[in-house]
Amino acid sequence: MRPSLALALALLSLAAVAAPAAAQEGNALSPRIVDEAAVPGVMAKAVDAFIIPGYRGLAEATTVLAEATAAFCEAPSAANLEAARSAFSGTVESWSAIEIIRLGPALEQNRFERFLFYPDRKGTGLKQVQAILARREESATSAGRLKAKSVAVQGLGALEYVLYGTGAETLSGKDGDFRCRYGRAISENLKAIAGELLSEWEKPDGIQAAWKKPGPGNPLFRDSKEAATELLGVLVHGVEMVKDQRLRPFYAGAIDGRRDKGHPRLAIYWRSVDTMPSISANFRALQKLFNAAGMESLLPAGSGSIAGSINFLFKVLIGAAERIDGPIDAALADEGQRKTLDFIALNTADLTDRLNRDFGGAIGLGAGFSFSDGD
């Protein structure tokens, strides 16, 4: 055999033997969290400084809502109606500050959908609410019986229609008695759900224990990587939720070089004019979770600029959302506010990328880690 041929065959044989070894080494060196020891502390802060206080705030807001709605039904007046509507907006803000935690107790017993059924793309929920009002279904005036009905008729969307939708002008008169009692049942139902969510997270041996102590035997997180993935996933999914489920339904921006005219009635809370306050609260909640949990501590030395850029984007997004004031249809009719919506959409996409690729890659989850696909 000629030397050159022998050498080539030898190299091929070496490569064939080395390939499995390299693959095994790659598995052994699979991405790991930079500082695994810091993860339990970060998860504990997320629970104690963000999740539990967030649900506590929601429980307080829904208590105020239930009391205000009951007071209005007992003594209908313009002032009491305004108090009930104000309590509704307060509940929307409190919910928007914690709805990014769409896991665990929020998913059990359909609590999330029962609290907020959105988006209602085909108007199914709206039709069900309108049918209850048209038929005066007494079963809908009891929180206990309402709980067994469709998720679409027992949450914030249904209550918004009761307080602001077609026929809401009857609330202050005798003709509004049934409508008011239905609204009171919804408010009591929301209060009950908020109480359940808080109770589940406050149990020392419940989900909070699983979050605080990742490791073998943990039903949720077998190691720190799984725990950090869940927490970062909350942020990524939360930003995507704002972009895809809060902004896009009513304004898609430029499409094939032509700007979307907008669809204001597809915006969440458009009747109560709580659309942008809710979105602003979503961004504030995401930033609060990022900082309250101390997620920057997971970054390796010299990577602080990643957290800085993330916080900068949160700041500009919150400011932009707060600049859009008033009804969504008015915002869509104003060129300056449309540009602000374009700005929000662009920077929301950038924020997703920085959290997903930059932060995720830096802490060892791998650049380009896809939370949407669960990879």
Coordinates of N, CA and C in Angstrom, one line a residue, residues 117-319:
F117 N -60.6 35.5 30.1 CA -60.7 34.7 28.9 C -60.4 35.7 27.7
Y118 N -59.2 35.5 27.2 CA -58.7 36.4 26.1 C -57.5 35.8 25.5
P119 N -57.4 35.8 24.1 CA -58.3 36.5 23.2 C -59.6 35.7 22.9
D120 N -60.7 36.4 22.6 CA -61.9 35.8 22.2 C -62.1 36.1 20.7
R121 N -61.3 35.3 19.9 CA -61.2 35.6 18.5 C -62.5 35.6 17.7
K122 N -63.4 34.7 18.1 CA -64.6 34.6 17.4 C -65.8 35.2 18.1
G123 N -65.5 35.9 19.2 CA -66.6 36.5 19.9 C -67.5 35.6 20.6
T124 N -67.1 34.4 20.8 CA -67.9 33.3 21.5 C -68.2 33.7 22.9
G125 N -67.2 34.2 23.6 CA -67.5 34.6 25.0 C -68.4 35.8 25.1
L126 N -68.3 36.8 24.2 CA -69.1 37.9 24.2 C -70.6 37.5 24.0
K127 N -70.8 36.6 23.1 CA -72.2 36.1 22.8 C -72.8 35.4 24.0
Q128 N -71.9 34.7 24.7 CA -72.4 34.0 25.9 C -72.8 35.0 27.0
V129 N -72.0 36.0 27.2 CA -72.4 37.0 28.2 C -73.6 37.8 27.8
Q130 N -73.8 38.1 26.5 CA -75.0 38.8 26.0 C -76.2 37.9 26.2
A131 N -76.0 36.6 26.0 CA -77.2 35.7 26.2 C -77.6 35.6 27.6
I132 N -76.7 35.6 28.6 CA -77.0 35.6 30.0 C -77.8 36.9 30.4
L133 N -77.4 38.0 29.8 CA -78.1 39.3 30.1 C -79.4 39.3 29.5
A134 N -79.5 38.8 28.3 CA -80.8 38.8 27.5 C -81.8 37.9 28.2
R135 N -81.4 36.7 28.6 CA -82.3 35.7 29.2 C -82.5 35.9 30.7
R136 N -81.6 36.8 31.3 CA -81.7 37.0 32.8 C -81.5 35.7 33.5
E137 N -80.5 35.0 33.2 CA -80.2 33.7 33.8 C -79.8 33.9 35.3
E138 N -80.8 33.5 36.2 CA -80.5 33.7 37.6 C -79.4 32.9 38.1
S139 N -79.1 31.8 37.5 CA -77.9 31.0 37.9 C -76.6 31.7 37.8
A140 N -76.6 32.8 37.0 CA -75.4 33.6 36.8 C -75.2 34.6 37.9
T141 N -76.2 34.7 38.8 CA -76.1 35.8 39.8 C -75.5 35.2 41.2
S142 N -75.1 33.9 41.1 CA -74.5 33.3 42.3 C -73.1 32.9 41.9
A143 N -72.1 33.4 42.7 CA -70.7 33.1 42.4 C -70.4 31.6 42.4
G144 N -71.1 30.8 43.3 CA -70.9 29.4 43.3 C -71.4 28.7 42.1
R145 N -72.5 29.1 41.6 CA -73.1 28.5 40.3 C -72.4 29.0 39.1
L146 N -72.0 30.3 39.2 CA -71.3 30.9 38.0 C -70.0 30.1 37.7
K147 N -69.3 29.7 38.8 CA -68.1 28.9 38.7 C -68.2 27.7 37.7
A148 N -69.4 27.1 37.7 CA -69.6 25.9 36.9 C -69.9 26.2 35.4
K149 N -70.1 27.5 35.1 CA -70.4 27.9 33.7 C -69.1 28.1 32.9
S150 N -69.3 28.4 31.6 CA -68.2 28.7 30.7 C -67.2 29.6 31.3
V151 N -65.9 29.4 31.1 CA -64.9 30.3 31.6 C -65.1 31.7 31.0
A152 N -65.7 31.8 29.9 CA -65.8 33.1 29.2 C -66.8 34.1 29.9
V153 N -67.6 33.6 30.8 CA -68.7 34.4 31.3 C -68.5 34.7 32.8
Q154 N -67.3 34.4 33.3 CA -67.1 34.6 34.8 C -65.8 35.4 35.1
G155 N -65.2 36.1 34.2 CA -64.0 36.8 34.5 C -64.0 38.3 34.1
L156 N -62.8 38.8 34.0 CA -62.7 40.3 33.7 C -63.4 40.7 32.4
G157 N -63.3 39.9 31.4 CA -63.9 40.3 30.1 C -65.5 40.4 30.3
A158 N -66.0 39.5 31.0 CA -67.5 39.5 31.2 C -67.9 40.7 32.1
L159 N -67.1 41.0 33.1 CA -67.4 42.1 34.0 C -67.2 43.4 33.3
E160 N -66.2 43.5 32.4 CA -66.1 44.8 31.7 C -67.3 45.0 30.8
Y161 N -67.9 44.0 30.2 CA -69.1 44.2 29.4 C -70.2 44.6 30.3
V162 N -70.3 44.0 31.4 CA -71.4 44.4 32.4 C -71.3 45.9 32.7
L163 N -70.1 46.3 33.0 CA -69.9 47.7 33.5 C -69.9 48.7 32.4
Y164 N -69.5 48.3 31.1 CA -69.2 49.3 30.1 C -69.9 48.9 28.8
G165 N -70.4 47.7 28.6 CA -70.9 47.3 27.3 C -72.3 47.8 27.0
T166 N -72.9 47.4 25.9 CA -74.2 47.8 25.5 C -75.2 47.5 26.6
G167 N -76.0 48.5 26.9 CA -77.0 48.4 28.0 C -76.5 48.8 29.4
A168 N -75.2 49.1 29.5 CA -74.7 49.4 30.8 C -75.3 50.7 31.4
E169 N -75.9 51.5 30.5 CA -76.6 52.7 31.0 C -77.8 52.4 31.9
T170 N -78.3 51.2 31.9 CA -79.4 50.8 32.7 C -79.0 50.4 34.2
L171 N -77.7 50.3 34.4 CA -77.2 49.9 35.7 C -77.7 50.8 36.9
S172 N -77.8 52.0 36.6 CA -78.2 52.9 37.7 C -79.7 52.9 38.0
G173 N -80.5 52.2 37.2 CA -81.9 52.2 37.4 C -82.5 50.8 37.7
K174 N -83.8 50.7 37.8 CA -84.4 49.4 38.2 C -84.1 48.3 37.1
D175 N -84.1 48.8 35.9 CA -83.8 47.8 34.8 C -82.5 47.2 34.9
G176 N -81.6 47.8 35.7 CA -80.2 47.2 35.7 C -80.0 46.3 36.9
D177 N -81.1 45.9 37.6 CA -80.9 45.0 38.8 C -80.3 43.7 38.5
F178 N -80.8 43.0 37.4 CA -80.2 41.7 37.1 C -78.7 41.9 36.7
R179 N -78.5 42.9 35.8 CA -77.1 43.1 35.3 C -76.2 43.3 36.4
C180 N -76.6 44.1 37.4 CA -75.7 44.4 38.5 C -75.5 43.2 39.4
R181 N -76.5 42.4 39.6 CA -76.3 41.1 40.4 C -75.4 40.1 39.7
Y182 N -75.5 40.1 38.4 CA -74.5 39.3 37.6 C -73.1 39.8 37.8
G183 N -72.9 41.1 37.7 CA -71.6 41.7 37.9 C -71.1 41.4 39.3
R184 N -72.0 41.5 40.3 CA -71.5 41.2 41.7 C -71.0 39.8 41.8
A185 N -71.7 38.8 41.1 CA -71.3 37.4 41.2 C -69.9 37.2 40.5
I186 N -69.7 37.9 39.4 CA -68.4 37.9 38.7 C -67.3 38.4 39.7
S187 N -67.6 39.5 40.3 CA -66.6 40.1 41.2 C -66.3 39.2 42.4
E188 N -67.3 38.5 42.9 CA -67.1 37.5 44.0 C -66.3 36.3 43.5
N189 N -66.6 35.9 42.3 CA -65.8 34.8 41.7 C -64.4 35.2 41.5
L190 N -64.1 36.4 41.0 CA -62.7 36.9 40.9 C -62.0 36.9 42.2
K191 N -62.7 37.4 43.2 CA -62.1 37.4 44.6 C -61.8 36.0 45.1
A192 N -62.6 35.0 44.8 CA -62.4 33.7 45.2 C -61.2 33.1 44.5
I193 N -61.1 33.3 43.2 CA -59.9 32.8 42.4 C -58.6 33.4 42.9
A194 N -58.6 34.7 43.1 CA -57.4 35.4 43.6 C -57.0 34.8 45.0
G195 N -58.0 34.5 45.8 CA -57.7 34.0 47.1 C -57.1 32.6 47.0
E196 N -57.6 31.8 46.1 CA -57.1 30.5 45.9 C -55.6 30.5 45.4
L197 N -55.3 31.4 44.4 CA -54.0 31.5 43.9 C -53.0 31.9 45.0
L198 N -53.4 32.9 45.8 CA -52.5 33.3 46.9 C -52.3 32.2 47.9
S199 N -53.4 31.5 48.2 CA -53.3 30.4 49.2 C -52.3 29.3 48.7
E200 N -52.4 28.9 47.4 CA -51.6 27.9 46.9 C -50.1 28.3 46.9
W201 N -49.8 29.5 46.6 CA -48.4 29.9 46.6 C -47.9 30.1 48.0
E202 N -48.7 30.4 49.0 CA -48.3 30.6 50.4 C -48.0 29.4 51.1
K203 N -48.5 28.2 50.6 CA -48.3 27.0 51.3 C -46.8 26.7 51.4
P204 N -46.2 26.5 52.6 CA -44.7 26.3 52.6 C -44.3 25.0 51.9
D205 N -45.1 24.0 51.9 CA -44.7 22.7 51.3 C -45.3 22.6 49.9
G206 N -45.8 23.6 49.3 CA -46.4 23.6 48.0 C -45.5 24.0 46.9
I207 N -46.0 24.7 45.9 CA -45.2 25.0 44.8 C -44.1 25.9 45.1
Q208 N -44.2 26.8 46.2 CA -43.0 27.6 46.5 C -41.8 26.8 46.9
A209 N -42.1 25.7 47.6 CA -41.0 24.8 48.0 C -40.3 24.2 46.8
A210 N -41.1 23.8 45.8 CA -40.5 23.3 44.6 C -39.7 24.3 43.8
W211 N -40.1 25.6 43.9 CA -39.3 26.6 43.2 C -38.0 26.9 44.0
K212 N -38.1 26.9 45.3 CA -36.9 27.3 46.1 C -35.9 26.2 46.2
K213 N -36.2 25.0 46.0 CA -35.2 23.9 46.2 C -35.2 22.9 45.0
P214 N -34.6 23.4 43.9 CA -34.5 22.5 42.7 C -33.5 21.4 43.1
G215 N -33.7 20.2 42.5 CA -32.8 19.1 42.8 C -33.5 17.8 42.6
P216 N -32.7 16.7 42.8 CA -33.3 15.3 42.6 C -34.5 15.1 43.6
G217 N -35.6 14.6 43.1 CA -36.7 14.4 43.9 C -37.7 15.5 43.8
N218 N -37.3 16.7 43.3 CA -38.2 17.8 43.1 C -39.2 17.5 42.0
P219 N -40.5 17.6 42.2 CA -41.4 17.3 41.2 C -41.4 18.2 40.0
L220 N -40.8 19.4 40.1 CA -40.8 20.4 39.0 C -39.4 20.6 38.4
F221 N -38.4 20.7 39.2 CA -37.1 21.0 38.7 C -36.1 20.0 39.3
R222 N -35.5 19.2 38.4 CA -34.5 18.2 38.9 C -33.2 18.8 39.1
D223 N -32.9 20.0 38.6 CA -31.7 20.6 38.8 C -31.8 22.1 38.6
S224 N -30.7 22.9 38.8 CA -30.8 24.3 38.7 C -31.0 24.8 37.3
K225 N -30.6 24.0 36.3 CA -30.8 24.4 34.9 C -32.3 24.4 34.6
E226 N -33.0 23.4 35.0 CA -34.4 23.4 34.8 C -35.2 24.5 35.5
A227 N -34.7 24.9 36.7 CA -35.3 26.0 37.4 C -35.1 27.3 36.7
A228 N -33.8 27.5 36.4 CA -33.5 28.8 35.7 C -34.2 28.9 34.3
T229 N -34.3 27.8 33.7 CA -35.1 27.8 32.4 C -36.5 28.2 32.6
E230 N -37.1 27.7 33.6 CA -38.5 28.1 33.9 C -38.7 29.5 34.2
L231 N -37.8 30.1 35.0 CA -37.8 31.5 35.4 C -37.6 32.4 34.2
L232 N -36.6 32.1 33.4 CA -36.3 32.9 32.2 C -37.4 32.7 31.2
G233 N -38.0 31.5 31.2 CA -39.1 31.3 30.3 C -40.3 32.2 30.6
V234 N -40.5 32.4 31.9 CA -41.6 33.3 32.3 C -41.4 34.7 31.7
L235 N -40.2 35.2 31.7 CA -39.9 36.5 31.1 C -40.1 36.5 29.6
V236 N -39.5 35.5 28.9 CA -39.6 35.4 27.5 C -41.0 35.3 27.0
H237 N -41.8 34.3 27.6 CA -43.2 34.2 27.3 C -44.0 35.4 27.6
G238 N -43.6 36.1 28.7 CA -44.4 37.3 29.1 C -44.2 38.4 28.0
V239 N -43.0 38.6 27.6 CA -42.8 39.6 26.5 C -43.5 39.2 25.2
E240 N -43.4 37.9 24.9 CA -44.1 37.4 23.7 C -45.6 37.6 23.8
M241 N -46.1 37.4 25.0 CA -47.6 37.6 25.2 C -48.0 39.0 24.9
V242 N -47.2 40.0 25.4 CA -47.5 41.4 25.1 C -47.5 41.6 23.6
K243 N -46.5 41.1 23.0 CA -46.3 41.4 21.5 C -47.4 40.7 20.7
D244 N -47.7 39.4 21.0 CA -48.6 38.7 20.1 C -50.0 38.7 20.5
Q245 N -50.3 38.8 21.9 CA -51.7 38.7 22.3 C -52.3 40.0 22.8
R246 N -51.4 41.0 23.0 CA -51.9 42.3 23.5 C -51.8 43.4 22.4
L247 N -50.7 43.4 21.7 CA -50.5 44.5 20.6 C -51.0 44.0 19.3
R248 N -50.6 42.8 18.8 CA -50.9 42.4 17.5 C -52.4 42.3 17.1
P249 N -53.3 41.9 18.1 CA -54.7 41.8 17.7 C -55.3 43.1 17.2
F250 N -54.9 44.2 17.8 CA -55.5 45.5 17.4 C -54.6 46.3 16.5
Y251 N -53.3 46.0 16.4 CA -52.4 46.8 15.5 C -51.2 46.0 15.1
A252 N -51.1 45.6 13.9 CA -50.0 44.7 13.4 C -48.8 45.5 12.8
G253 N -49.0 46.9 12.8 CA -47.9 47.7 12.2 C -47.9 47.6 10.7
A254 N -46.7 47.6 10.1 CA -46.5 47.6 8.7 C -46.6 46.1 8.2
I255 N -47.4 45.9 7.1 CA -47.6 44.6 6.5 C -47.4 44.8 5.0
D256 N -46.3 44.2 4.5 CA -46.0 44.3 3.1 C -45.9 45.7 2.6
G257 N -45.2 46.5 3.5 CA -45.0 47.9 3.1 C -46.2 48.8 3.4
R258 N -47.3 48.3 3.8 CA -48.5 49.0 4.1 C -48.9 48.9 5.5
R259 N -49.2 50.0 6.2 CA -49.5 50.0 7.6 C -50.9 49.5 7.9
D260 N -51.0 48.7 8.8 CA -52.3 48.1 9.3 C -53.2 49.3 9.8
K261 N -54.4 49.3 9.3 CA -55.3 50.4 9.8 C -55.7 50.3 11.2
G262 N -55.6 49.1 11.8 CA -55.9 48.9 13.2 C -57.3 48.3 13.4
H263 N -57.5 47.6 14.5 CA -58.8 47.1 14.9 C -59.0 47.3 16.3
P264 N -59.4 48.5 16.7 CA -59.5 48.9 18.1 C -60.4 48.0 19.0
R265 N -61.4 47.4 18.4 CA -62.3 46.6 19.2 C -61.8 45.2 19.5
L266 N -60.6 44.9 18.9 CA -59.9 43.6 19.2 C -58.9 43.8 20.4
A267 N -58.8 45.1 20.8 CA -57.8 45.3 21.9 C -58.4 44.9 23.2
I268 N -57.6 44.4 24.1 CA -58.1 44.0 25.4 C -58.5 45.2 26.2
Y269 N -59.6 45.1 26.9 CA -60.1 46.2 27.8 C -60.4 47.5 27.0
W270 N -60.8 47.4 25.8 CA -61.0 48.6 25.0 C -62.2 49.4 25.5
R271 N -63.2 48.7 26.1 CA -64.4 49.4 26.5 C -64.0 50.3 27.8
S272 N -63.2 49.8 28.7 CA -62.9 50.5 29.9 C -61.7 51.4 29.7
V273 N -61.1 51.4 28.6 CA -59.9 52.2 28.3 C -58.7 51.8 29.2
D274 N -58.7 50.5 29.4 CA -57.6 50.0 30.2 C -56.5 49.3 29.4
T275 N -56.6 49.4 28.1 CA -55.7 48.7 27.2 C -54.2 49.0 27.5
M276 N -53.8 50.2 27.3 CA -52.4 50.6 27.5 C -52.0 50.6 29.0
P277 N -52.8 51.0 29.9 CA -52.4 50.8 31.3 C -52.1 49.4 31.7
S278 N -52.9 48.4 31.1 CA -52.6 47.0 31.3 C -51.3 46.6 30.7
I279 N -51.0 47.0 29.5 CA -49.7 46.7 28.8 C -48.5 47.3 29.6
S280 N -48.7 48.5 30.0 CA -47.7 49.2 30.8 C -47.4 48.4 32.1
A281 N -48.5 47.9 32.7 CA -48.3 47.1 33.9 C -47.7 45.8 33.6
N282 N -47.9 45.2 32.5 CA -47.2 44.0 32.1 C -45.7 44.2 32.0
F283 N -45.3 45.3 31.4 CA -43.9 45.6 31.2 C -43.3 45.8 32.6
R284 N -43.9 46.6 33.4 CA -43.4 46.9 34.8 C -43.3 45.6 35.6
A285 N -44.2 44.7 35.4 CA -44.1 43.4 36.1 C -43.0 42.6 35.7
L286 N -42.7 42.5 34.4 CA -41.6 41.8 33.9 C -40.3 42.3 34.4
Q287 N -40.2 43.7 34.4 CA -38.9 44.3 34.9 C -38.8 44.0 36.4
K288 N -39.9 44.1 37.1 CA -39.8 43.8 38.5 C -39.4 42.4 38.8
L289 N -39.9 41.5 38.1 CA -39.5 40.1 38.3 C -38.0 39.9 38.0
F290 N -37.5 40.5 36.9 CA -36.1 40.4 36.5 C -35.2 40.9 37.6
N291 N -35.6 42.0 38.2 CA -34.7 42.7 39.2 C -35.0 42.2 40.6
A292 N -36.2 41.9 41.0 CA -36.5 41.5 42.3 C -35.9 40.1 42.6
A293 N -35.9 39.3 41.5 CA -35.3 37.9 41.7 C -33.8 38.0 41.7
G294 N -33.2 39.1 41.3 CA -31.8 39.2 41.2 C -31.2 38.4 40.1
M295 N -31.8 38.3 39.0 CA -31.4 37.5 37.9 C -30.0 37.9 37.3
E296 N -29.7 39.1 37.5 CA -28.3 39.6 37.1 C -27.2 38.8 37.7
S297 N -27.5 38.3 38.9 CA -26.5 37.5 39.7 C -26.1 36.2 39.0
L298 N -27.0 35.8 38.1 CA -26.7 34.5 37.4 C -25.7 34.7 36.2
L299 N -25.4 36.0 35.9 CA -24.5 36.3 34.8 C -23.1 36.1 35.2
P300 N -22.2 35.7 34.3 CA -20.8 35.6 34.6 C -20.2 37.0 34.8
A301 N -19.1 37.1 35.4 CA -18.4 38.3 35.6 C -18.1 39.0 34.3
G302 N -18.3 40.3 34.2 CA -18.1 41.1 33.0 C -19.3 41.1 32.0
S303 N -20.4 40.5 32.4 CA -21.6 40.5 31.5 C -22.7 41.4 32.0
G304 N -22.4 42.3 32.9 CA -23.4 43.2 33.5 C -24.1 44.0 32.4
S305 N -23.5 44.2 31.3 CA -24.1 45.1 30.3 C -25.3 44.4 29.7
I306 N -25.4 43.1 29.8 CA -26.6 42.4 29.3 C -27.8 42.8 30.1
A307 N -27.6 42.7 31.4 CA -28.7 43.1 32.3 C -29.0 44.6 32.1
G308 N -28.0 45.4 31.9 CA -28.2 46.8 31.7 C -29.0 47.1 30.4
S309 N -28.8 46.4 29.4 CA -29.5 46.6 28.1 C -31.0 46.2 28.3
I310 N -31.2 45.1 29.0 CA -32.5 44.6 29.3 C -33.3 45.6 30.1
N311 N -32.7 46.1 31.1 CA -33.4 47.1 31.9 C -33.7 48.4 31.1
F312 N -32.8 48.8 30.3 CA -33.0 50.0 29.4 C -34.2 49.8 28.5
L313 N -34.3 48.6 27.9 CA -35.5 48.3 27.1 C -36.8 48.3 27.9
F314 N -36.7 47.7 29.0 CA -37.9 47.8 29.9 C -38.3 49.2 30.1
K315 N -37.4 50.1 30.5 CA -37.6 51.4 30.8 C -38.3 52.2 29.6
V316 N -37.7 52.0 28.4 CA -38.3 52.7 27.3 C -39.6 52.2 26.9
L317 N -39.9 50.9 27.0 CA -41.1 50.3 26.7 C -42.2 50.7 27.7
I318 N -41.9 50.8 28.9 CA -42.9 51.3 29.9 C -43.2 52.7 29.6
G319 N -42.2 53.6 29.3 CA -42.5 55.0 29.0 C -43.3 55.1 27.8

